[in-house]
Amino acid sequence: MMNYKHIICAFSAVCFLYGCADWDEHYVDSEVEGANATLWQQLKANPQLSDFCQVMEQTKVFRMHKKTAVSYADLLDGKQSFTVVAPVNGTFNRDSLLSLVQTNQGDSVVEKFFVLNHLSRTLRSVTPENNNMLLLNSKYVQIGPDGIEGVKVVNPNVPAKNGVLHITERPLPYRYCIYEALCDKDQLSEIGRHLRLYEEDYLDPDLSVSSGIVEGVPVYVDSVVVEYNRMLQRIGYIDAEDSTYLMVVPTNQGWQKAWKEATNYFKYDQTVLKRDSIQNYWTIRALLDDAIFNMSDQKSAQDSLISVQYTRTTPERHVFYKPFAAGGIMSGAQLEDCSNGSLFITQEWPFTPIQTYFKEIWSEGEATYLITTEKDCTYNIRHLTADSISKGGYLHVVPRTATSNWELTYRVNNTLSGDYDVCAIILPKTVDNPNNPNMRPCKFRATINYVDSLGQAMSFNCDNVQFKSDPERVDTVVLAENFHFPACNYDQNDIKVSVKIQCSILARETSSYAREMYLDCIYLRPRTSKSEQQ
């Protein structure tokens, strides 16, 4: 969760100043042996650290998005223990920082990017061995004989009653995590702007200090409010400092171009509540779902990458081969190192709709729960594993009587507002019996049911064509070519798209055609100008 550790650390640091004894005892460590001064007293006694001291005195602690009266100087002069990394005078812009802290927003910036970047609750000394240290802004830095995160320590291991002080030749570098880079870097600000819409706070009752229940409602003496981003819960925790991600994103111009294209596929009809918000949500998901890769899940990143959306149930999706080769999704990208992984920045969105969100749609024949209407037929589910049979199953449709022209209607889930070839895949008569003597084709009509942009029910009779299946092979019958659905029906409970198959054999044609059918699936094949060129 975004800034989770940052919130907890900063909150615990300030709690004792609000009379929270339990928290104070939890965070107070035993006094450092031989030290008689607090960290703040040690800082003030060193004339080389006067700039750092001024910033600490004037930067106030933020608590639940509000500036408190407590300064970081107050914290370092108290009982709680810290490791402090203090850069010497003249190595950072003191005046700029002091100017920023005069406003709430500026104070928050200084707190996050400078002050908390030099404080830790983990007591760490400079030793011959390397150690990781968690800073109060949730960043990890390496501390060892060669310095702290590559910064030389000019005076290490200065003891204090409440911790240890290291004096460095310059400030510690602040390393953006991937999420921060998206939100704060100008060339990526459009992506960050969309993601920030999903930032929220919630009260964590397990970490808050309760004073009991009043009239059935919990009351807290001190509340821990956790910041998180609902979108990151779906696309990947790119704000987590203890993970390693790879992400590929376009610059603002490339994002805007891709956004304009993708948003056209997610146009919901006017009867859908909050359709604009839903459209924005799924457009973001469409562009970013496959842009994030957890490096712990990769076997060989040079050969292929699987995105965080990958599942074993659909192994053909969310996989990108030779990503760093010419034409791959990372080809020509600019590498930006982040605290929790790598950001690859491209000029254009490096995917195509067909690769990501504009997918084939299958309504399996054996999935009888998709049948919305049926007439004059019986049917049996058959299972057979073969490369030519989708999902290893099909539906054997039998007319109720020898002359019954049956009907079956299948609902089609998750259509986008785009163009598809609408098909029925019909298996040969030999699928059930290799020696089947009845090799007559089936003749049928089809109707596509959908809604327009206003939500009005519409139907298309496929130009009233009489389709004939091939009884000797797997037959993909195109019911409607390049058919446009004006309204998106993605992730909706009210399914508004269906395809009806209607046997249409006249009584006098019984000797030429057979009314039984082996239906593999209803299949929607996406159509785009790009896909037609491939």
Coordinates of C-alpha atoms in Angstrom, one line a residue:
M1 CA 0.0 0.0 0.0
M2 CA 1.2 3.4 -0.9
N3 CA 3.3 5.1 1.8
Y4 CA 2.1 2.5 4.3
K5 CA 5.5 2.4 6.1
H6 CA 5.9 6.1 5.8
I7 CA 2.6 6.7 7.5
I8 CA 3.3 4.3 10.3
C9 CA 6.8 5.5 11.0
A10 CA 5.9 9.2 11.0
F11 CA 2.8 8.5 13.1
S12 CA 4.7 6.5 15.7
A13 CA 7.4 9.2 15.9
V14 CA 4.9 11.8 16.9
C15 CA 2.6 9.8 19.1
F16 CA 4.5 10.4 22.4
L17 CA 3.9 14.1 22.1
Y18 CA 0.2 13.5 22.2
G19 CA 0.3 11.6 25.5
C20 CA 0.3 8.1 23.9
A21 CA 2.3 6.2 26.5
D22 CA 1.9 2.7 25.1
W23 CA 3.3 3.7 21.8
D24 CA 6.1 5.6 23.4
E25 CA 7.2 2.6 25.4
H26 CA 7.1 0.5 22.3
Y27 CA 9.5 2.7 20.4
V28 CA 11.9 3.8 23.2
D29 CA 15.1 1.8 23.1
S30 CA 17.7 1.6 25.9
E31 CA 20.1 4.5 26.1
V32 CA 23.3 4.2 24.1
E33 CA 26.1 3.4 26.5
G34 CA 28.4 6.4 27.3
A35 CA 26.1 9.0 25.6
N36 CA 24.8 11.9 27.7
A37 CA 23.3 14.1 25.0
T38 CA 20.2 13.6 22.8
L39 CA 20.5 13.4 19.0
W40 CA 19.3 17.0 18.8
Q41 CA 21.9 18.2 21.3
Q42 CA 24.6 16.5 19.3
L43 CA 23.4 18.1 16.1
K44 CA 23.2 21.6 17.7
A45 CA 26.7 21.2 19.1
N46 CA 28.3 20.7 15.7
P47 CA 28.7 24.0 13.7
Q48 CA 29.0 22.1 10.5
L49 CA 25.3 21.0 10.8
S50 CA 23.6 24.3 11.4
D51 CA 21.9 24.3 8.0
F52 CA 20.5 20.8 8.7
C53 CA 19.4 21.9 12.2
Q54 CA 17.5 24.9 10.8
V55 CA 15.5 22.6 8.4
M56 CA 14.7 20.2 11.2
E57 CA 13.5 23.0 13.5
Q58 CA 11.2 24.5 10.9
T59 CA 9.8 21.3 9.3
K60 CA 6.7 20.2 11.1
V61 CA 5.4 16.6 11.3
F62 CA 2.3 15.9 9.2
R63 CA -0.4 13.8 10.8
M64 CA -3.4 12.6 8.9
H65 CA -2.6 15.2 6.1
K66 CA -2.4 18.0 8.6
K67 CA 0.6 20.0 9.8
T68 CA 1.1 19.6 13.5
A69 CA 2.9 22.0 15.9
V70 CA 5.6 19.3 16.4
S71 CA 8.9 19.8 14.6
Y72 CA 11.5 17.1 13.8
A73 CA 13.8 18.9 16.2
D74 CA 11.3 18.1 19.0
L75 CA 11.4 14.4 18.0
L76 CA 15.1 14.2 18.1
D77 CA 15.2 15.8 21.5
G78 CA 12.8 13.2 22.9
K79 CA 13.0 9.7 24.2
Q80 CA 12.4 7.7 21.0
S81 CA 15.4 6.3 19.2
F82 CA 16.6 7.1 15.7
T83 CA 19.5 6.8 13.3
V84 CA 20.2 10.3 11.9
V85 CA 22.2 10.9 8.7
A86 CA 23.2 14.6 8.7
P87 CA 24.8 16.3 5.7
V88 CA 27.3 19.1 6.3
N89 CA 26.6 22.8 5.5
G90 CA 26.7 24.0 2.0
T91 CA 25.9 20.7 0.3
F92 CA 22.1 21.3 -0.1
N93 CA 19.9 24.3 -0.8
R94 CA 18.9 25.3 2.8
D95 CA 17.1 28.5 1.7
S96 CA 15.0 26.7 -0.8
L97 CA 13.9 24.1 1.8
L98 CA 13.2 26.8 4.4
S99 CA 11.1 28.6 1.9
L100 CA 9.1 25.5 1.1
V101 CA 8.2 24.7 4.7
Q102 CA 6.3 28.0 5.0
T103 CA 3.3 26.4 3.2
N104 CA 1.5 23.1 4.1
Q105 CA 2.2 21.6 0.7
G106 CA 5.8 22.6 0.7
D107 CA 6.3 21.3 4.3
S108 CA 5.0 18.0 3.2
V109 CA 7.4 17.9 0.3
V110 CA 10.4 18.7 2.5
E111 CA 9.3 16.2 5.0
K112 CA 9.1 13.4 2.5
F113 CA 12.0 14.1 0.2
F114 CA 14.5 15.5 2.6
V115 CA 13.8 15.0 6.3
L116 CA 12.4 11.5 6.3
N117 CA 15.1 10.6 3.8
H118 CA 17.7 11.1 6.6
L119 CA 16.0 9.5 9.5
S120 CA 15.5 5.8 10.5
R121 CA 14.0 3.9 13.4
T122 CA 16.5 1.2 12.7
L123 CA 19.7 1.7 14.8
R124 CA 22.6 1.2 12.4
S125 CA 26.3 1.8 12.9
V126 CA 28.9 2.1 10.1
T127 CA 30.7 -1.3 10.3
P128 CA 32.9 -3.3 7.9
E129 CA 29.8 -5.3 7.0
N130 CA 27.1 -4.0 4.7
N131 CA 23.6 -3.6 6.2
N132 CA 20.3 -2.3 4.9
M133 CA 18.6 0.5 6.7
L134 CA 14.9 1.4 6.4
L135 CA 14.4 5.2 6.3
L136 CA 11.2 6.9 7.6
N137 CA 10.0 7.5 4.1
S138 CA 10.0 3.7 3.5
K139 CA 13.2 3.8 1.3
Y140 CA 15.9 1.2 1.9
V141 CA 19.5 2.4 1.8
Q142 CA 22.7 0.4 2.2
I143 CA 25.1 1.3 5.0
G144 CA 28.6 0.0 5.2
P145 CA 32.3 0.9 5.3
D146 CA 32.2 2.7 2.0
G147 CA 29.4 5.0 3.2
I148 CA 25.6 5.2 3.1
E149 CA 24.1 4.7 -0.4
G150 CA 27.3 5.8 -2.0
V151 CA 27.7 8.9 0.2
K152 CA 30.9 9.2 2.2
V153 CA 30.5 9.4 6.0
V154 CA 32.9 12.0 7.3
N155 CA 32.1 11.3 11.0
P156 CA 30.4 8.0 11.7
N157 CA 28.8 6.5 14.8
V158 CA 28.4 9.6 16.9
P159 CA 26.5 8.2 20.0
A160 CA 23.5 9.8 21.6
K161 CA 21.1 8.9 24.4
N162 CA 18.4 8.2 21.9
G163 CA 20.3 6.8 18.9
V164 CA 23.3 7.3 16.6
L165 CA 24.4 10.1 14.3
H166 CA 26.3 9.8 11.1
I167 CA 27.7 13.0 9.5
T168 CA 28.0 12.8 5.7
E169 CA 29.7 14.9 3.0
R170 CA 26.4 15.5 1.2
P171 CA 22.7 14.6 1.4
L172 CA 21.5 11.0 0.7
P173 CA 20.0 10.7 -2.8
Y174 CA 16.3 10.3 -3.0
R175 CA 15.3 7.5 -5.3
Y176 CA 11.9 7.5 -6.7
C177 CA 9.9 4.3 -6.7
I178 CA 8.1 3.5 -9.9
Y179 CA 4.8 5.0 -8.8
E180 CA 6.4 8.2 -7.6
A181 CA 8.2 8.5 -10.9
L182 CA 4.9 8.3 -12.8
C183 CA 3.3 10.9 -10.5
D184 CA 6.2 13.4 -10.3
K185 CA 8.2 13.3 -13.5
D186 CA 6.9 15.8 -16.1
Q187 CA 7.3 13.6 -19.1
L188 CA 5.0 11.0 -17.4
S189 CA 2.6 13.3 -15.6
E190 CA -0.4 12.2 -17.7
I191 CA -0.2 8.7 -16.4
G192 CA 0.4 9.9 -12.9
R193 CA -2.6 12.2 -13.1
H194 CA -4.9 9.3 -14.0
L195 CA -3.5 7.0 -11.3
R196 CA -3.8 9.6 -8.6
L197 CA -7.6 9.7 -9.0
Y198 CA -7.6 6.4 -7.2
E199 CA -5.7 7.4 -4.1
E200 CA -7.6 7.0 -0.9
D201 CA -7.1 6.9 2.9
Y202 CA -8.6 4.4 5.4
L203 CA -8.4 4.0 9.1
D204 CA -6.5 1.0 10.2
P205 CA -8.1 -0.1 13.5
D206 CA -5.4 -2.7 14.3
L207 CA -2.7 0.0 14.4
S208 CA -4.8 2.7 15.9
V209 CA -5.0 3.2 19.7
S210 CA -8.5 2.6 20.9
S211 CA -10.2 4.2 23.9
G212 CA -13.2 1.9 23.8
I213 CA -16.7 1.9 22.2
V214 CA -19.2 4.7 22.7
E215 CA -22.8 3.9 21.7
G216 CA -21.6 1.0 19.6
V217 CA -19.0 3.1 17.7
P218 CA -15.2 2.5 18.2
V219 CA -13.4 5.6 19.5
Y220 CA -9.7 6.0 19.0
V221 CA -7.3 8.2 21.0
D222 CA -4.8 8.1 18.1
S223 CA -5.8 7.0 14.6
V224 CA -3.5 5.5 12.0
V225 CA -4.7 6.5 8.6
V226 CA -3.1 4.5 5.7
E227 CA -2.8 5.9 2.2
Y228 CA -3.3 3.5 -0.6
N229 CA -4.2 3.5 -4.3
R230 CA -7.2 1.3 -5.4
M231 CA -5.8 1.1 -8.9
L232 CA -2.5 -0.4 -7.8
Q233 CA -4.4 -3.2 -6.1
R234 CA -5.4 -4.3 -9.6
I235 CA -2.5 -3.5 -11.8
G236 CA 0.5 -4.1 -9.4
Y237 CA 2.0 -2.7 -6.2
I238 CA 4.5 -0.4 -8.0
D239 CA 4.7 1.7 -4.8
A240 CA 6.0 -1.2 -2.7
E241 CA 9.6 -0.6 -1.7
D242 CA 10.2 -4.3 -0.8
S243 CA 9.4 -5.5 -4.3
T244 CA 11.2 -5.4 -7.7
Y245 CA 9.2 -4.5 -10.7
L246 CA 9.8 -3.7 -14.4
M247 CA 7.4 -1.3 -16.1
V248 CA 7.2 0.1 -19.6
V249 CA 5.2 3.3 -20.2
P250 CA 5.0 6.0 -22.9
T251 CA 5.7 9.6 -22.5
N252 CA 2.7 12.0 -22.3
Q253 CA 2.3 12.4 -26.0
G254 CA 2.3 8.6 -26.6
W255 CA 0.0 8.1 -23.6
Q256 CA -2.6 10.6 -24.9
K257 CA -2.6 8.9 -28.4
A258 CA -3.1 5.5 -26.8
W259 CA -5.7 6.8 -24.5
K260 CA -7.7 8.3 -27.3
E261 CA -7.7 5.0 -29.1
A262 CA -8.5 2.8 -26.1
T263 CA -11.2 5.0 -24.7
N264 CA -13.2 4.5 -27.9
Y265 CA -13.4 0.8 -27.1
F266 CA -15.0 1.4 -23.7
K267 CA -18.0 3.5 -24.6
Y268 CA -20.9 2.4 -22.5
D269 CA -24.5 3.0 -23.4
Q270 CA -26.4 5.8 -21.7
T271 CA -28.4 3.5 -19.4
V272 CA -25.2 2.4 -17.6
L273 CA -24.8 4.3 -14.3
K274 CA -21.5 6.2 -13.9
R275 CA -20.5 5.2 -17.4
D276 CA -17.9 7.9 -17.7
S277 CA -16.1 6.7 -14.5
I278 CA -16.3 3.1 -15.7
Q279 CA -15.0 4.1 -19.1
N280 CA -12.0 5.9 -17.5
Y281 CA -11.3 3.0 -15.1
W282 CA -11.2 0.3 -17.8
T283 CA -9.2 2.5 -20.2
I284 CA -6.5 2.8 -17.6
R285 CA -6.6 -0.9 -17.0
A286 CA -6.5 -1.5 -20.7
L287 CA -3.3 0.5 -21.1
L288 CA -1.5 -0.5 -17.9
D289 CA -2.6 -4.1 -17.1
D290 CA 0.2 -5.6 -19.2
A291 CA 2.7 -2.9 -18.6
I292 CA 3.9 -4.1 -15.2
F293 CA 6.1 -7.2 -14.6
N294 CA 7.1 -8.6 -11.2
M295 CA 10.7 -9.7 -11.6
S296 CA 10.3 -12.5 -9.1
D297 CA 7.9 -14.2 -11.6
Q298 CA 10.3 -14.1 -14.6
K299 CA 12.3 -17.1 -15.7
S300 CA 14.3 -15.4 -18.4
A301 CA 13.5 -11.8 -19.0
Q302 CA 15.5 -11.6 -22.3
D303 CA 13.4 -14.5 -23.7
S304 CA 10.0 -13.5 -22.5
L305 CA 8.2 -11.5 -19.9
I306 CA 4.9 -12.3 -18.2
S307 CA 2.9 -9.4 -16.8
V308 CA 1.3 -9.3 -13.3
Q309 CA -2.0 -10.3 -15.0
Y310 CA -0.7 -13.7 -16.1
T311 CA -2.5 -16.8 -14.9
R312 CA -2.0 -20.4 -15.7
T313 CA -5.6 -20.8 -16.8
T314 CA -4.9 -18.5 -19.8
P315 CA -1.2 -19.1 -20.6
E316 CA -1.6 -17.7 -24.1
R317 CA -2.2 -14.2 -22.7
H318 CA -0.1 -11.6 -20.9
V319 CA 3.2 -13.1 -22.3
F320 CA 5.6 -11.0 -24.4
Y321 CA 8.4 -12.6 -26.2
K322 CA 11.9 -11.1 -27.0
P323 CA 10.9 -7.9 -25.2
F324 CA 14.3 -6.2 -25.6
A325 CA 14.9 -7.3 -29.3
A326 CA 14.0 -5.1 -32.2
G327 CA 10.3 -4.7 -32.3
G328 CA 9.9 -5.9 -28.7
I329 CA 7.9 -3.9 -26.2
M330 CA 11.1 -2.6 -24.6
S331 CA 12.9 -1.8 -27.9
G332 CA 14.5 1.6 -27.9
A333 CA 13.2 2.4 -24.4
Q334 CA 15.0 4.8 -22.1
L335 CA 15.9 3.1 -18.8
E336 CA 15.1 4.9 -15.5
D337 CA 16.4 3.2 -12.4
C338 CA 13.9 3.3 -9.4
S339 CA 14.1 2.3 -5.8
N340 CA 11.9 -0.7 -6.5
G341 CA 12.8 -1.7 -10.0
S342 CA 13.2 -0.3 -13.5
L343 CA 11.1 2.0 -15.6
F344 CA 11.4 1.8 -19.4
I345 CA 10.1 4.9 -21.1
T346 CA 9.0 4.8 -24.7
Q347 CA 7.8 7.4 -27.1
E348 CA 4.7 5.4 -28.1
W349 CA 2.5 2.9 -26.1
P350 CA 4.5 -0.2 -27.1
F351 CA 1.6 -2.6 -27.4
T352 CA -1.3 -3.1 -29.8
P353 CA -5.0 -3.4 -28.7
I354 CA -5.0 -7.0 -30.0
Q355 CA -2.0 -7.8 -27.7
T356 CA -3.7 -6.5 -24.6
Y357 CA -7.3 -5.5 -24.2
F358 CA -9.1 -6.1 -27.5
K359 CA -9.2 -9.9 -27.2
E360 CA -11.0 -12.7 -28.9
I361 CA -14.2 -13.7 -27.1
W362 CA -15.4 -17.3 -26.9
S363 CA -18.9 -18.4 -25.8
E364 CA -18.2 -22.2 -25.5
G365 CA -20.9 -24.4 -26.8
E366 CA -20.7 -26.7 -23.8
A367 CA -21.1 -23.8 -21.4
T368 CA -24.8 -24.2 -21.2
Y369 CA -25.1 -21.5 -18.5
L370 CA -24.6 -19.1 -21.4
I371 CA -27.8 -20.3 -23.1
T372 CA -30.5 -17.7 -22.7
T373 CA -33.2 -19.2 -24.9
E374 CA -33.8 -22.6 -26.5
K375 CA -36.6 -24.0 -28.6
D376 CA -37.4 -27.4 -30.1
C377 CA -34.2 -29.2 -29.2
T378 CA -32.3 -31.3 -26.8
Y379 CA -28.6 -31.1 -26.3
N380 CA -25.7 -33.0 -24.7
I381 CA -22.4 -31.8 -23.5
R382 CA -19.5 -33.7 -25.0
H383 CA -15.8 -33.6 -24.0
L384 CA -13.0 -34.4 -26.3
T385 CA -9.4 -33.3 -26.2
A386 CA -8.1 -32.2 -29.6
D387 CA -6.2 -29.3 -31.0
S388 CA -9.1 -28.3 -33.2
I389 CA -11.7 -28.3 -30.3
S390 CA -11.9 -25.2 -28.2
K391 CA -11.5 -25.9 -24.4
G392 CA -11.9 -29.6 -25.0
G393 CA -15.7 -29.6 -25.3
Y394 CA -18.7 -29.0 -27.6
L395 CA -22.5 -29.2 -27.6
H396 CA -24.3 -31.9 -29.6
V397 CA -27.7 -30.3 -30.6
V398 CA -30.5 -32.7 -31.6
P399 CA -33.9 -31.5 -32.9
R400 CA -36.8 -32.5 -30.7
T401 CA -38.6 -34.1 -33.7
A402 CA -37.3 -35.1 -37.1
T403 CA -38.7 -31.8 -38.6
S404 CA -38.1 -29.4 -35.7
N405 CA -36.2 -26.2 -36.7
W406 CA -34.6 -25.6 -33.3
E407 CA -33.2 -22.3 -31.8
L408 CA -30.4 -21.7 -29.3
T409 CA -29.3 -18.2 -28.1
Y410 CA -25.9 -17.7 -26.4
R411 CA -25.1 -14.6 -24.5
V412 CA -21.7 -13.1 -25.3
N413 CA -19.8 -11.5 -22.4
N414 CA -17.4 -8.6 -22.3
T415 CA -17.8 -7.1 -25.8
L416 CA -16.1 -3.8 -26.4
S417 CA -17.4 -1.0 -28.5
G418 CA -15.4 -2.1 -31.5
D419 CA -15.5 -4.2 -34.6
Y420 CA -15.6 -8.0 -34.6
D421 CA -16.1 -10.9 -37.0
V422 CA -18.9 -12.8 -35.4
C423 CA -18.4 -16.5 -36.0
A424 CA -19.8 -19.9 -35.2
I425 CA -17.4 -22.8 -35.1
I426 CA -19.0 -26.1 -36.0
L427 CA -17.4 -29.5 -35.8
P428 CA -17.6 -32.2 -38.4
K429 CA -20.1 -35.0 -38.2
T430 CA -17.2 -37.5 -37.6
V431 CA -16.3 -35.9 -34.2
D432 CA -18.8 -38.1 -32.5
N433 CA -18.6 -41.1 -34.8
P434 CA -15.8 -41.6 -37.3
N435 CA -18.1 -43.8 -39.3
N436 CA -21.1 -41.5 -39.2
P437 CA -23.2 -42.4 -42.2
N438 CA -25.1 -39.1 -42.0
M439 CA -22.7 -36.6 -43.6
R440 CA -25.4 -34.0 -44.6
P441 CA -24.6 -30.4 -43.7
C442 CA -26.7 -28.3 -41.4
K443 CA -28.4 -25.2 -42.7
F444 CA -29.2 -22.3 -40.3
R445 CA -29.7 -18.6 -39.9
A446 CA -28.2 -16.3 -37.2
T447 CA -29.2 -13.2 -35.4
I448 CA -27.0 -10.8 -33.4
N449 CA -28.7 -9.1 -30.5
Y450 CA -27.0 -5.9 -29.0
V451 CA -27.8 -2.4 -27.9
D452 CA -27.0 1.0 -29.5
S453 CA -25.3 3.9 -27.7
L454 CA -28.6 4.9 -26.1
G455 CA -29.2 1.4 -24.7
Q456 CA -32.0 0.5 -27.1
A457 CA -32.2 -3.1 -28.0
M458 CA -31.2 -3.8 -31.6
S459 CA -30.8 -7.0 -33.7
F460 CA -29.1 -7.8 -36.9
N461 CA -30.3 -10.9 -38.9
C462 CA -26.9 -11.4 -40.7
D463 CA -28.4 -10.2 -44.0
N464 CA -30.8 -13.2 -43.8
V465 CA -28.1 -15.5 -45.1
Q466 CA -28.7 -19.2 -45.0
F467 CA -25.5 -20.7 -43.6
K468 CA -24.4 -24.2 -44.4
S469 CA -21.9 -26.1 -42.2
D470 CA -19.2 -28.3 -43.7
P471 CA -19.9 -31.8 -42.3
E472 CA -16.3 -33.0 -43.1
R473 CA -14.1 -30.5 -41.3
V474 CA -13.9 -28.0 -38.5
D475 CA -15.9 -25.1 -40.0
T476 CA -15.5 -21.5 -38.9
V477 CA -18.7 -19.9 -40.2
V478 CA -18.5 -16.1 -40.4
L479 CA -22.0 -14.9 -39.4
A480 CA -21.2 -11.2 -39.7
E481 CA -17.9 -9.7 -41.0
N482 CA -16.5 -6.6 -39.3
F483 CA -19.6 -6.1 -37.3
H484 CA -19.6 -2.9 -35.1
F485 CA -20.9 -3.0 -31.6
P486 CA -21.7 0.7 -30.7
A487 CA -21.7 0.1 -26.9
C488 CA -19.3 -1.6 -24.6
N489 CA -20.6 -4.4 -22.4
Y490 CA -17.4 -5.2 -20.6
D491 CA -17.6 -6.3 -17.0
Q492 CA -21.4 -5.8 -16.8
N493 CA -23.9 -8.0 -15.0
D494 CA -26.6 -7.0 -17.5
I495 CA -25.4 -8.9 -20.6
K496 CA -26.8 -7.1 -23.6
V497 CA -25.1 -9.1 -26.4
S498 CA -26.2 -12.5 -27.7
V499 CA -26.1 -14.6 -30.8
K500 CA -29.0 -16.8 -31.9
I501 CA -28.6 -19.9 -34.1
Q502 CA -31.8 -21.0 -35.8
C503 CA -32.0 -24.2 -37.9
S504 CA -33.7 -23.3 -41.2
I505 CA -34.3 -26.5 -43.1
L506 CA -37.6 -26.9 -45.0
A507 CA -39.5 -30.1 -44.8
R508 CA -38.7 -30.9 -48.4
E509 CA -35.0 -30.4 -47.8
T510 CA -34.7 -33.0 -45.1
S511 CA -33.1 -35.4 -47.4
S512 CA -30.4 -32.9 -48.3
Y513 CA -29.6 -31.4 -44.9
A514 CA -29.4 -32.6 -41.3
R515 CA -30.8 -30.8 -38.3
E516 CA -28.3 -32.0 -35.7
M517 CA -25.3 -29.8 -35.0
Y518 CA -22.0 -30.2 -33.2
L519 CA -21.4 -26.6 -31.9
D520 CA -17.9 -25.9 -30.6
C521 CA -18.4 -22.2 -29.8
I522 CA -19.6 -18.7 -30.7
Y523 CA -16.4 -16.8 -31.5
L524 CA -15.8 -13.1 -31.8
R525 CA -12.6 -12.2 -33.7
P526 CA -11.4 -8.6 -33.1
R527 CA -10.9 -6.4 -36.2
T528 CA -8.6 -3.4 -36.3
S529 CA -6.8 -1.8 -39.2
K530 CA -3.5 -2.9 -37.5
S531 CA -4.6 -6.5 -37.2
E532 CA -5.7 -6.6 -40.8
Q533 CA -2.2 -5.5 -41.9
Q534 CA -0.5 -8.2 -39.8

